[in-house]
Short mmCIF file of C-alpha atoms in Angstrom, two decimals:
data_model
loop_
_atom_site.label_atom_id
_atom_site.label_comp_id
_atom_site.label_asym_id
_atom_site.label_seq_id
_atom_site.Cartn_x
_atom_site.Cartn_y
_atom_site.Cartn_z
CA MET A 156 -111.30 -96.32 -23.34
CA LYS A 157 -109.23 -94.14 -20.72
CA THR A 158 -106.13 -95.89 -21.36
CA LEU A 159 -106.75 -95.72 -25.45
CA VAL A 160 -107.54 -91.84 -25.25
CA TYR A 161 -104.26 -91.31 -22.56
CA SER A 162 -102.01 -93.26 -25.25
CA LEU A 163 -103.26 -91.07 -28.34
CA LEU A 164 -102.51 -87.89 -26.38
CA VAL A 165 -99.14 -89.31 -25.51
CA LEU A 166 -98.35 -90.34 -29.14
CA LEU A 167 -99.64 -86.85 -30.24
CA PHE A 168 -97.75 -84.79 -27.76
CA LEU A 169 -94.57 -86.67 -28.76
CA SER A 170 -95.18 -86.11 -32.52
CA CYS A 171 -95.42 -82.31 -31.77
CA SER A 172 -92.47 -82.11 -29.81
CA SER A 173 -90.57 -83.77 -32.43
CA LYS A 174 -91.72 -81.47 -35.02
CA ASN A 175 -90.63 -78.40 -32.96
CA ASP A 176 -87.11 -80.06 -32.37
CA ASP A 177 -86.53 -80.10 -36.16
CA THR A 178 -84.66 -76.89 -37.10
CA SER A 179 -84.93 -75.76 -40.79
CA ILE A 180 -84.63 -72.52 -42.48
CA ASN A 181 -87.24 -70.01 -41.41
CA GLY A 182 -88.11 -72.31 -38.44
CA ASN A 183 -89.32 -70.67 -35.26
CA THR A 184 -89.10 -71.69 -31.58
CA ASP A 185 -91.95 -71.25 -29.09
CA SER A 186 -89.85 -68.35 -27.92
CA TYR A 187 -89.16 -66.17 -31.00
CA ARG A 188 -89.66 -65.91 -34.34
CA LEU A 189 -87.99 -65.12 -37.60
CA LYS A 190 -89.18 -64.94 -41.44
CA ASP A 191 -88.04 -64.46 -45.05
CA GLN A 192 -88.32 -61.20 -46.27
CA ASN A 193 -88.28 -59.29 -49.55
CA ILE A 194 -87.15 -55.78 -49.48
CA THR A 195 -86.73 -53.05 -52.31
CA ALA A 196 -84.06 -50.61 -51.85
CA ILE A 197 -82.73 -47.18 -53.75
CA GLN A 198 -78.96 -47.31 -54.75
CA ASN A 199 -76.83 -45.21 -52.80
CA GLU A 200 -79.81 -44.38 -49.98
CA SER A 201 -79.95 -46.18 -46.66
CA LYS A 202 -82.97 -48.48 -46.12
CA LYS A 203 -83.77 -49.39 -42.43
CA ILE A 204 -84.50 -53.18 -42.09
CA THR A 205 -86.17 -54.67 -39.03
CA LEU A 206 -84.86 -58.05 -38.55
CA GLY A 207 -87.18 -59.80 -36.23
CA ASP A 208 -88.10 -59.69 -32.42
CA LEU A 209 -86.06 -57.67 -30.13
CA LYS A 210 -86.60 -60.37 -27.30
CA ASN A 211 -87.74 -63.73 -26.64
CA SER A 212 -91.15 -64.36 -25.02
CA SER A 213 -89.08 -64.42 -21.39
CA GLY A 214 -87.82 -60.97 -22.23
CA ASN A 215 -84.27 -61.92 -23.02
CA ILE A 216 -82.55 -60.02 -25.71
CA LEU A 217 -81.97 -61.73 -29.00
CA THR A 218 -78.52 -61.66 -30.86
CA TYR A 219 -78.45 -61.27 -34.51
CA THR A 220 -75.86 -62.11 -37.11
CA VAL A 221 -76.04 -61.09 -40.79
CA THR A 222 -74.02 -62.30 -43.86
CA PRO A 223 -72.65 -60.75 -45.80
CA ASP A 224 -71.83 -57.94 -43.64
CA SER A 225 -70.10 -55.19 -45.78
CA LYS A 226 -72.90 -53.17 -46.65
CA ILE A 227 -74.75 -52.94 -43.42
CA THR A 228 -74.68 -51.41 -40.18
CA PHE A 229 -76.56 -52.40 -36.79
CA THR A 230 -79.00 -49.59 -35.45
CA SER A 231 -79.18 -49.04 -31.85
CA GLU A 232 -82.05 -51.04 -31.59
CA LYS A 233 -80.04 -54.29 -32.08
CA ASN A 234 -83.03 -55.93 -34.21
CA SER A 235 -82.51 -53.74 -36.87
CA ILE A 236 -79.79 -52.71 -39.78
CA GLU A 237 -79.13 -49.83 -42.09
CA TYR A 238 -78.43 -51.15 -45.53
CA THR A 239 -76.75 -49.26 -48.37
CA SER A 240 -75.72 -50.39 -51.83
CA ASP A 241 -73.82 -48.39 -54.51
CA GLN A 242 -74.82 -51.50 -57.09
CA ILE A 243 -77.94 -51.98 -58.90
CA GLY A 244 -79.21 -55.71 -58.50
CA ILE A 245 -80.44 -58.37 -55.97
CA GLU A 246 -78.35 -59.44 -53.08
CA THR A 247 -79.53 -62.15 -49.90
CA LEU A 248 -78.66 -61.40 -46.52
CA ASN A 249 -78.49 -64.40 -44.38
CA VAL A 250 -80.07 -63.86 -40.84
CA THR A 251 -79.42 -65.80 -38.11
CA ALA A 252 -81.13 -65.13 -34.46
CA THR A 253 -80.27 -66.80 -31.01
CA ASP A 254 -81.44 -66.29 -27.44
CA GLY A 255 -78.58 -68.49 -26.22
CA ILE A 256 -81.11 -71.17 -25.08
CA ASN A 257 -83.05 -72.52 -27.57
CA THR A 258 -81.66 -73.60 -31.08
CA PRO A 259 -80.82 -70.46 -33.39
CA ILE A 260 -83.08 -70.06 -36.36
CA THR A 261 -82.52 -68.44 -39.73
CA ALA A 262 -83.81 -66.56 -42.47
CA LYS A 263 -83.13 -64.77 -45.75
CA ILE A 264 -83.82 -61.24 -46.99
CA ASN A 265 -83.76 -60.87 -50.50
CA ILE A 266 -83.05 -57.01 -51.62
CA THR A 267 -83.93 -55.71 -54.90
CA VAL A 268 -81.68 -52.53 -55.38
CA LYS A 269 -83.11 -49.98 -57.97
CA GLU A 270 -81.80 -46.68 -59.39
CA ALA A 271 -83.33 -43.81 -57.96
CA GLU A 272 -86.02 -42.02 -60.11
CA SER A 273 -84.38 -38.57 -61.04
CA THR A 274 -86.16 -35.65 -59.18
CA SER A 275 -83.81 -33.21 -60.85
CA PHE A 276 -84.63 -30.21 -62.93
CA ASP A 277 -83.08 -26.94 -64.39
CA LEU A 278 -83.41 -23.81 -62.17
CA ILE A 279 -85.04 -21.00 -64.12
CA GLU A 280 -82.33 -18.55 -65.69
CA GLY A 281 -82.74 -15.08 -66.04
CA TYR A 282 -84.91 -12.31 -65.10
CA ASP A 283 -87.92 -14.23 -63.51
CA PHE A 284 -90.39 -12.60 -61.23
CA TYR A 285 -93.02 -15.05 -59.50
CA ASP A 286 -95.35 -13.77 -56.72
CA PRO A 287 -95.35 -16.58 -53.99
CA LYS A 288 -98.84 -15.50 -52.59
CA SER A 289 -100.66 -15.94 -56.18
CA ASP A 290 -100.32 -19.88 -55.33
CA PRO A 291 -103.87 -20.57 -53.75
CA ASN A 292 -102.27 -23.54 -51.89
CA SER A 293 -99.65 -21.49 -50.15
CA PRO A 294 -99.79 -22.42 -46.38
CA THR A 295 -100.18 -19.24 -44.27
CA VAL A 296 -97.80 -20.65 -41.99
CA LEU A 297 -95.23 -23.76 -41.91
CA LEU A 298 -94.69 -25.81 -38.85
CA PRO A 299 -91.66 -27.25 -37.69
CA GLY A 300 -90.87 -30.22 -40.15
CA GLU A 301 -93.28 -29.22 -42.81
CA SER A 302 -92.35 -28.72 -46.35
CA TYR A 303 -93.96 -26.64 -49.31
CA THR A 304 -92.52 -27.11 -52.97
CA ASN A 305 -92.78 -23.78 -54.95
CA PRO A 306 -95.09 -24.57 -57.85
CA HIS A 307 -93.21 -22.00 -60.03
CA TYR A 308 -89.15 -22.61 -59.09
CA LYS A 309 -89.98 -26.39 -58.04
CA THR A 310 -87.70 -26.16 -55.22
CA THR A 311 -88.91 -27.46 -51.77
CA VAL A 312 -88.46 -25.60 -48.61
CA ARG A 313 -88.40 -26.96 -45.17
CA ARG A 314 -88.87 -25.02 -41.75
CA LEU A 315 -86.06 -26.56 -39.39
CA THR A 316 -86.37 -24.40 -36.29
CA ASN A 317 -88.85 -24.66 -33.53
CA PRO A 318 -88.49 -22.15 -30.86
CA THR A 319 -91.47 -22.91 -29.03
CA GLN A 320 -90.19 -26.63 -28.40
CA ASP A 321 -86.33 -26.03 -28.46
CA GLY A 322 -85.60 -22.63 -27.65
CA ALA A 323 -87.08 -22.38 -23.84
CA GLY A 324 -88.80 -19.20 -24.03
CA VAL A 325 -86.85 -17.50 -27.05
CA SER A 326 -89.51 -16.33 -29.80
CA PHE A 327 -87.09 -16.88 -33.03
CA MET A 328 -84.18 -19.18 -33.91
CA VAL A 329 -82.25 -18.38 -37.30
CA ASN A 330 -79.12 -18.63 -39.07
CA GLU A 331 -76.47 -16.35 -37.62
CA TYR A 332 -75.20 -14.78 -41.03
CA SER A 333 -74.75 -15.05 -44.44
CA ARG A 334 -70.86 -14.62 -44.13
CA LYS A 335 -70.70 -17.71 -41.69
CA GLN A 336 -70.98 -21.43 -42.51
CA SER A 337 -74.02 -22.95 -41.07
CA PHE A 338 -73.17 -26.45 -41.98
CA ASN A 339 -70.54 -28.84 -40.60
CA ILE A 340 -68.02 -30.48 -42.78
CA ASP A 341 -70.12 -33.51 -43.51
CA ASP A 342 -73.15 -31.55 -43.78
CA THR A 343 -74.91 -33.67 -40.79
CA LYS A 344 -75.52 -30.78 -38.51
CA ILE A 345 -76.29 -26.88 -38.46
CA LEU A 346 -75.43 -24.01 -36.42
CA ILE A 347 -78.38 -22.16 -35.13
CA TYR A 348 -78.63 -18.66 -33.38
CA ALA A 349 -81.42 -18.10 -30.88
CA GLU A 350 -83.07 -14.70 -29.57
CA ASP A 351 -81.11 -15.36 -26.09
CA GLY A 352 -77.83 -15.33 -27.45
CA PHE A 353 -77.04 -19.19 -27.09
CA TYR A 354 -76.20 -21.38 -29.97
CA HIS A 355 -78.07 -24.52 -31.03
CA VAL A 356 -77.45 -27.40 -33.11
CA TYR A 357 -79.76 -29.19 -35.33
CA ASN A 358 -79.43 -32.37 -37.21
CA ILE A 359 -79.98 -32.05 -41.07
CA ASP A 360 -83.48 -33.88 -40.77
CA GLY A 361 -84.74 -31.26 -38.71
CA SER A 362 -84.40 -32.67 -35.32
CA HIS A 363 -83.00 -30.55 -32.32
CA TYR A 364 -79.54 -32.12 -31.34
CA LYS A 365 -78.68 -29.69 -28.35
CA LYS A 366 -78.04 -26.21 -27.00
CA LEU A 367 -74.37 -25.62 -26.87
CA GLN A 368 -73.17 -24.70 -23.26
CA GLY A 369 -70.23 -22.18 -23.56
CA PRO A 370 -70.65 -20.39 -26.76
CA ALA A 371 -72.87 -17.33 -26.66
CA GLY A 372 -73.27 -13.95 -28.21
CA ASP A 373 -70.63 -12.50 -30.87
CA CYS A 374 -68.27 -15.36 -29.99
CA GLU A 375 -67.07 -15.89 -33.58
CA ILE A 376 -68.36 -19.48 -33.40
CA ASP A 377 -67.43 -21.72 -36.71
CA TRP A 378 -67.36 -25.21 -37.58
CA HIS A 379 -63.98 -26.84 -37.60
CA THR A 380 -62.88 -27.40 -40.82
CA THR A 381 -62.18 -31.33 -40.85
CA ASP A 382 -63.92 -32.53 -37.53
CA PRO A 383 -67.70 -32.58 -37.92
CA ASN A 384 -68.31 -32.57 -34.61
CA ILE A 385 -66.04 -29.65 -33.05
CA VAL A 386 -66.77 -25.95 -33.14
CA ILE A 387 -64.41 -23.29 -32.49
CA TYR A 388 -65.23 -19.77 -30.49
CA THR A 389 -63.94 -17.34 -28.31
CA ASP A 390 -65.54 -15.06 -25.20
CA ASN A 391 -68.35 -13.07 -26.34
CA ASN A 392 -67.12 -10.03 -28.36
CA GLY A 393 -64.00 -11.44 -28.65
CA GLY A 394 -61.38 -12.69 -26.04
CA LEU A 395 -57.41 -13.53 -25.90
CA LYS A 396 -58.16 -17.20 -26.15
CA TYR A 397 -60.02 -19.58 -28.59
CA TYR A 398 -61.55 -22.92 -27.64
CA GLU A 399 -62.73 -25.97 -29.23
CA LEU A 400 -65.84 -27.78 -27.96
CA ASN A 401 -66.57 -31.30 -28.81
CA ILE A 402 -70.42 -31.27 -29.41
CA LEU A 403 -70.65 -35.10 -28.87
CA THR A 404 -68.63 -35.21 -25.30
CA ASP A 405 -69.17 -31.27 -24.40
CA GLU A 406 -65.41 -31.39 -23.79
CA VAL A 407 -63.72 -27.89 -24.42
CA LYS A 408 -60.06 -27.09 -24.43
CA THR A 409 -58.16 -24.16 -25.46
CA ILE A 410 -56.54 -24.07 -28.79
CA ILE A 411 -55.17 -20.41 -28.96
CA ASP A 412 -53.99 -18.31 -26.45
CA PHE A 413 -52.46 -14.90 -27.70
CA THR A 414 -50.53 -14.50 -24.42
CA LYS A 415 -48.73 -17.66 -25.10
CA LEU A 416 -47.23 -17.53 -28.79
CA ALA A 417 -44.17 -19.22 -30.20
CA ASP A 418 -43.03 -15.78 -31.69
CA VAL A 419 -44.16 -12.75 -33.34
CA LYS A 420 -42.98 -12.22 -36.95
CA GLY A 421 -40.15 -14.52 -36.15
CA ASP A 422 -39.09 -13.20 -33.05
CA SER A 423 -38.94 -15.69 -30.34
CA ASN A 424 -38.49 -13.30 -27.59
CA MET A 425 -42.15 -11.74 -27.86
CA THR A 426 -44.65 -14.53 -27.04
CA SER A 427 -47.48 -12.52 -26.17
CA ILE A 428 -49.85 -9.97 -27.79
CA LYS A 429 -49.63 -7.59 -24.78
CA GLN A 430 -45.77 -7.05 -26.01
CA ILE A 431 -47.04 -5.47 -28.70
CA TRP A 432 -50.06 -3.63 -27.25
CA PRO A 433 -49.99 -4.08 -23.65
CA GLU A 434 -53.86 -3.04 -23.49
CA ALA A 435 -55.13 -5.93 -25.75
CA ALA A 436 -57.99 -7.84 -24.26
CA ARG A 437 -60.20 -8.77 -27.40
CA ALA A 438 -58.85 -10.42 -30.62
CA TRP A 439 -62.11 -10.82 -33.09
CA THR A 440 -63.60 -10.31 -36.48
CA LYS A 441 -66.52 -8.42 -34.71
CA ALA A 442 -68.62 -11.21 -35.69
CA GLU A 443 -68.59 -11.18 -39.54
CA GLY A 444 -65.50 -12.71 -40.47
CA THR A 445 -63.83 -16.47 -40.72
CA SER A 446 -60.72 -17.88 -40.91
CA SER A 447 -59.06 -19.20 -43.95
CA LYS A 448 -60.68 -22.19 -46.07
CA ASN A 449 -58.13 -24.90 -44.05
CA GLY A 450 -58.45 -22.83 -40.81
CA ARG A 451 -54.90 -22.01 -40.59
CA TYR A 452 -54.66 -18.59 -40.80
CA ARG A 453 -57.03 -15.81 -39.05
CA GLY A 454 -57.27 -12.33 -39.51
CA LEU A 455 -58.28 -10.17 -36.45
CA GLN A 456 -58.59 -6.79 -35.20
CA ILE A 457 -57.37 -6.49 -31.43
CA GLU A 458 -59.23 -4.00 -28.98
CA SER A 459 -58.75 -3.07 -25.24
CA GLU A 460 -61.31 -4.22 -22.57
CA GLY A 461 -63.18 -0.94 -23.42
CA PHE A 462 -63.18 -1.79 -27.04
CA SER A 463 -60.65 0.72 -28.22
CA PHE A 464 -59.36 -0.24 -31.43
CA LEU A 465 -55.36 -1.33 -31.16
CA GLY A 466 -54.63 -2.71 -34.48
CA LEU A 467 -54.96 -5.52 -36.82
CA ILE A 468 -53.05 -9.18 -36.63
CA VAL A 469 -52.57 -12.41 -39.03
CA TYR A 470 -52.20 -15.44 -36.73
CA ASP A 471 -51.06 -18.52 -38.14
CA GLN A 472 -52.39 -21.43 -36.00
CA GLN A 473 -50.17 -24.14 -37.29
CA GLU A 474 -47.34 -22.21 -36.08
CA ASN A 475 -48.91 -20.36 -33.11
CA ALA A 476 -47.33 -17.39 -34.29
CA ILE A 477 -48.55 -13.78 -35.34
CA VAL A 478 -46.99 -13.36 -38.54
CA GLY A 479 -47.93 -9.83 -39.28
CA TYR A 480 -49.43 -6.77 -37.47
CA LEU A 481 -50.46 -3.36 -38.35
CA ASP A 482 -50.93 -0.67 -35.59
CA LYS A 483 -53.93 1.87 -35.72
CA ALA A 484 -51.77 4.74 -36.21
CA ASP A 485 -50.79 2.76 -40.04
CA TYR A 486 -54.25 2.00 -40.65
CA GLY A 487 -56.98 4.29 -38.98
CA ASP A 488 -60.31 4.23 -37.28
CA LYS A 489 -61.98 0.86 -36.11
CA PRO A 490 -62.82 -1.08 -39.02
CA ASP A 491 -66.72 -2.48 -39.25
CA HIS A 492 -65.33 -6.01 -39.54
CA VAL A 493 -62.16 -8.03 -40.56
CA SER A 494 -61.96 -11.31 -42.21
CA MET A 495 -59.19 -13.55 -43.87
CA SER A 496 -59.25 -14.79 -47.45
CA PRO A 497 -60.04 -18.05 -48.46
CA SER A 498 -56.31 -18.85 -49.46
CA GLY A 499 -55.09 -17.32 -46.33
CA ASP A 500 -52.92 -15.02 -48.42
CA TYR A 501 -54.92 -11.74 -47.53
CA ILE A 502 -56.53 -10.27 -44.35
CA VAL A 503 -59.59 -8.10 -45.31
CA PRO A 504 -60.56 -5.20 -43.12
CA SER A 505 -63.59 -3.29 -44.26
CA SER A 506 -63.88 0.29 -43.07
CA THR A 507 -66.52 3.19 -43.44
CA GLN A 508 -63.96 5.61 -42.97
CA ASN A 509 -63.21 8.02 -45.86
CA GLY A 510 -59.74 7.37 -47.48
CA VAL A 511 -59.87 3.41 -45.88
CA GLY A 512 -62.55 1.78 -47.18
CA THR A 513 -62.18 -2.29 -47.83
CA ARG A 514 -58.68 -3.48 -48.47
CA ALA A 515 -56.96 -6.80 -49.13
CA TYR A 516 -53.61 -6.70 -47.22
CA THR A 517 -50.89 -9.51 -47.74
CA ARG A 518 -50.34 -11.59 -44.46
CA ASP A 519 -47.39 -9.32 -43.56
CA PHE A 520 -49.21 -6.27 -44.18
CA SER A 521 -46.41 -5.10 -46.64
CA SER A 522 -49.16 -4.00 -49.48
CA TYR A 523 -52.45 -3.99 -49.92
CA VAL A 524 -55.23 -4.07 -52.58
CA GLN A 525 -57.90 -1.35 -52.50
CA LEU A 526 -61.41 -3.26 -53.05
CA HIS A 527 -63.96 -0.71 -52.40
CA ARG A 528 -64.08 2.73 -51.05
CA THR A 529 -66.07 1.84 -47.95
CA SER A 530 -67.89 -0.91 -46.07
CA GLU A 531 -70.97 -2.84 -47.39
CA HIS A 532 -72.73 -6.10 -47.11
CA SER A 533 -70.11 -8.46 -48.74
CA ASP A 534 -68.29 -11.66 -48.69
CA LEU A 535 -64.98 -13.59 -49.73
CA GLY A 536 -64.93 -16.54 -51.95
CA ILE A 537 -63.01 -18.57 -54.65
CA LEU A 538 -62.94 -18.15 -58.47
CA PRO A 539 -62.53 -21.05 -60.79
CA ASN A 540 -58.94 -20.05 -61.23
CA GLY A 541 -58.56 -20.57 -57.66
CA HIS A 542 -58.18 -16.57 -56.71
CA ASP A 543 -59.69 -15.23 -53.74
CA VAL A 544 -62.85 -12.82 -54.83
CA TYR A 545 -64.80 -10.21 -53.12
CA ILE A 546 -68.26 -9.20 -53.89
CA ALA A 547 -70.39 -6.27 -52.64
CA ALA A 548 -72.67 -3.55 -54.20
CA ASP A 549 -71.64 0.01 -54.67
CA TYR A 550 -74.09 2.46 -53.73
CA GLN A 551 -71.57 5.58 -53.99
CA ASP A 552 -70.93 5.76 -57.46
CA ASN A 553 -73.83 3.37 -59.13
CA GLU A 554 -76.93 3.59 -56.93
CA GLY A 555 -76.20 -0.09 -55.76
CA GLN A 556 -74.31 -1.73 -58.53
CA ILE A 557 -73.12 -5.39 -57.72
CA PHE A 558 -69.31 -6.05 -58.51
CA MET A 559 -66.69 -8.60 -57.89
CA TYR A 560 -63.12 -8.12 -57.31
CA ASP A 561 -60.52 -10.86 -58.17
CA ILE A 562 -57.85 -9.71 -55.57
CA GLN A 563 -54.84 -11.61 -57.15
CA ALA A 564 -55.36 -10.15 -60.32
CA ASN A 565 -56.64 -6.99 -59.12
CA GLN A 566 -59.15 -6.66 -61.44
CA LYS A 567 -62.85 -5.13 -60.65
CA THR A 568 -65.85 -6.85 -62.62
CA GLU A 569 -69.28 -4.94 -62.53
CA PHE A 570 -72.21 -7.14 -63.08
CA ASN A 571 -74.32 -5.06 -65.15
CA HIS A 572 -76.80 -7.44 -66.25
CA LEU A 573 -78.00 -7.53 -62.62
CA TYR A 574 -78.45 -3.67 -62.55
CA GLN A 575 -82.05 -3.51 -63.63
CA TYR A 576 -85.62 -3.94 -62.51
CA ASN A 577 -86.33 -6.27 -65.29
CA SER A 578 -84.94 -7.47 -68.68
CA GLY A 579 -85.03 -4.40 -70.36
CA GLY A 580 -84.69 -1.73 -67.58
CA ASP A 581 -81.50 0.27 -66.43
CA LYS A 582 -82.29 0.52 -62.88
CA PRO A 583 -80.77 -1.01 -59.97
CA ILE A 584 -82.38 -3.84 -57.88
CA ASN A 585 -84.63 -2.27 -55.38
CA ALA A 586 -83.76 -4.71 -52.70
CA VAL A 587 -81.27 -4.99 -50.11
CA ASN A 588 -78.80 -7.74 -50.61
CA HIS A 589 -76.49 -10.48 -48.56
CA TYR A 590 -73.81 -12.51 -49.94
CA SER A 591 -72.73 -16.06 -49.11
CA LEU A 592 -69.60 -17.38 -50.88
CA LYS A 593 -68.96 -20.26 -48.70
CA ALA A 594 -69.59 -23.00 -51.64
CA PHE A 595 -65.54 -23.58 -51.71
CA ASN A 596 -66.11 -26.95 -53.37
CA LYS A 597 -68.28 -24.89 -56.42
CA PRO A 598 -66.10 -22.06 -57.00
CA GLY A 599 -67.40 -19.10 -59.18
CA TRP A 600 -70.81 -19.07 -57.79
CA ALA A 601 -72.25 -16.65 -55.06
CA LEU A 602 -75.38 -17.07 -53.26
CA LEU A 603 -77.48 -13.81 -53.38
CA SER A 604 -80.27 -13.31 -50.96
CA THR A 605 -82.34 -10.12 -51.13
CA TYR A 606 -85.29 -8.76 -49.16
CA SER A 607 -87.09 -5.49 -49.68
CA SER A 608 -89.59 -3.33 -47.77
CA ALA A 609 -91.21 -2.22 -51.07
CA ASN A 610 -94.86 -2.56 -51.28
CA PRO A 611 -95.76 -4.16 -53.65
CA LEU A 612 -93.23 -6.52 -54.72
CA ASN A 613 -93.04 -6.33 -58.52
CA GLU A 614 -89.41 -6.86 -59.30
CA TRP A 615 -87.67 -10.07 -60.22
CA ALA A 616 -84.73 -9.97 -57.70
CA GLN A 617 -87.06 -8.87 -54.43
CA ASN A 618 -87.14 -11.30 -51.74
CA LYS A 619 -85.37 -13.94 -53.62
CA LEU A 620 -82.59 -16.72 -53.25
CA ILE A 621 -80.39 -16.58 -56.49
CA ALA A 622 -77.17 -18.15 -57.64
CA ILE A 623 -74.93 -15.85 -59.66
CA GLU A 624 -72.15 -16.69 -61.75
CA LEU A 625 -69.04 -14.89 -60.77
CA LYS A 626 -68.37 -13.52 -64.14
CA GLN A 627 -69.33 -10.56 -66.29
CA ASP A 628 -72.61 -11.62 -68.11
CA GLY A 629 -72.91 -14.81 -66.17
CA ARG A 630 -75.82 -16.61 -65.50
CA ILE A 631 -78.43 -15.85 -63.16
CA LEU A 632 -80.26 -19.00 -61.50
CA ASN A 633 -83.50 -18.41 -59.56
CA ILE A 634 -83.73 -20.87 -56.84
CA SER A 635 -86.67 -19.52 -54.53
CA ASN A 636 -88.51 -16.68 -53.03
CA THR A 637 -88.07 -16.17 -49.54
CA TYR A 638 -91.46 -15.87 -48.34
CA GLY A 639 -90.68 -12.78 -46.21
CA ASP A 640 -92.39 -9.35 -46.00
CA HIS A 641 -90.49 -6.66 -44.64
CA ALA A 642 -92.86 -3.92 -45.92
CA LYS A 643 -95.05 -4.59 -42.69
CA PHE A 644 -92.43 -3.23 -40.50
CA PRO A 645 -89.48 -1.49 -42.20
CA GLY A 646 -86.91 -0.89 -40.37
CA LYS A 647 -87.62 -2.99 -37.05
CA ASN A 648 -86.74 -6.29 -38.48
CA TYR A 649 -82.94 -7.05 -38.47
CA TRP A 650 -83.23 -10.83 -37.45
CA ALA A 651 -85.86 -11.18 -40.06
CA GLU A 652 -83.55 -10.11 -42.85
CA THR A 653 -82.95 -12.85 -45.32
CA LYS A 654 -79.23 -13.93 -44.61
CA GLY A 655 -78.87 -16.91 -46.84
CA SER A 656 -75.85 -19.15 -46.40
CA VAL A 657 -74.75 -21.95 -48.58
CA ASN A 658 -72.72 -25.37 -47.80
CA ARG A 659 -69.59 -25.99 -49.70
CA ASP A 660 -71.00 -27.81 -52.47
CA PHE A 661 -74.08 -25.63 -53.01
CA THR A 662 -76.50 -28.30 -52.51
CA LYS A 663 -77.94 -26.88 -49.37
CA ILE A 664 -78.91 -23.42 -48.51
CA ILE A 665 -80.14 -22.14 -44.87
CA PHE A 666 -82.19 -18.66 -44.67
CA THR A 667 -84.07 -16.74 -42.17
CA SER A 668 -87.89 -15.98 -43.42
CA THR A 669 -90.91 -14.86 -41.30
CA TRP A 670 -93.43 -16.50 -43.62
CA PHE A 671 -94.92 -13.21 -44.79
CA ALA A 672 -95.41 -12.07 -41.21
CA GLY A 673 -92.57 -9.68 -41.10
CA ARG A 674 -91.56 -9.51 -37.79
CA ASN A 675 -88.17 -10.70 -35.50
CA GLU A 676 -90.49 -12.85 -33.50
CA ASP A 677 -91.67 -14.76 -36.47
CA SER A 678 -88.33 -15.41 -37.88
CA ASN A 679 -87.30 -18.67 -38.24
CA ALA A 680 -84.46 -21.03 -40.32
CA TYR A 681 -85.55 -22.54 -43.46
CA ILE A 682 -83.66 -25.18 -45.64
CA ILE A 683 -83.81 -25.80 -49.55
CA GLU A 684 -81.93 -28.79 -50.78
CA LEU A 685 -80.78 -29.07 -54.63
CA GLU A 686 -79.36 -31.73 -56.83
CA PRO A 687 -75.54 -31.70 -56.99
CA ASN A 688 -75.47 -30.16 -60.66
CA GLN A 689 -78.41 -27.95 -60.35
CA VAL A 690 -75.85 -25.46 -59.58
CA PRO A 691 -73.07 -26.32 -62.25
CA ASN A 692 -69.45 -27.06 -61.77
CA LEU A 693 -66.99 -24.24 -63.69
#
């Protein structure tokens, strides 16, 4: 009887062993498993797919191969992939896994790619007023990573910054300024300014990437115009050297040294800015300017170590040369700030000095166009015809009339339709404005961000983010409220001002808000994302 039972057990064991050695599609070993999957993906959107186990039962890493592989990339986890397809339909991926010991096993992943459901909507046009506090579901505070959809404008705002976690003792983290481009060239990362003067980089999804080591204070920091992983900066309050910082490797290299030039205005015997002004120690825009769109030209004001104004220069980085300069004696007192026009054809110093104001000089300073009689909140951008454009408000003649100036055409246009409390009024907007014309790929549009200490807020353009078309009687597209409250602490909340900055395609906006609190220490950066055609091409 014992012999019979033993024989039966041996037969059963051999039978089981024979079955395990037989490899087939979706077969499994005792060491690891793999199974077929049916997955749905959205056209042109990345889909993360876990292939199977990371390790076998002995702890050895599994190796996966996937065919075809033209639409996949392996993630850092090694057992998952990111799949992206621009074609609607069904595709099958063949997956093989091996631990190098057992027989490789295979499975299939059937992916159905569907068209994305449209979430686009038309932005409300015209003189539209909405009180965000009227929504009973409006959150009293928005925590880092949380979002809120405005029931009236339908746009969704998401809080980006988290000073408590990412700022190491700072109370606020915001975008630096409306005239600065906050987004890198591929819109994957964002520059953020912290209360202690240091800069941080956030990923577009809201995760904190790193605190930058080196750039600090008013250091003219800006993204590289072609490389998404490089920022350019100088010393705090300007220096005679500019640097590139690779945010991936933390490598720093000097790219400009104004004491080691190729020439000055074609004179190869002049190789240092100190040959023009021996006291020169600072070359900067005073923290409000930018280079030309392609990064080649920089318009800078030159100062001594003690901040005495010496003059203006245009620097050509491609040639490592000063192509034009203007001495203080031929200009006047120190300007409030200076910037290069997007085309690189003009340097635009902006001064409050009587008789000087804001001018657009040619690169060689041989002539200029008078843009405004003083210096105001403003920005420089591009019109659909390719011309450089300047936008500001005229508080001297028209109590705050917003206007634009086509520099190449030497033509001023007043936006009379913005000059009112409501659709039938004739008074100026009762709010302070900042402008961002950095949507270079969407020429002819400006982002207008406003803030007001009025109480109550009852005007269409108060505490708003608005896209304005740069032409007489152009469209007004209401994007969002700003959720700020400047009436609580008037005059004591500079960093709480809404200084909206738009990306190059006018699909992403970053702005500062206190979420109805009103103080600097309540300030954070928030993001709104738009569909590509919600602000249309012109």
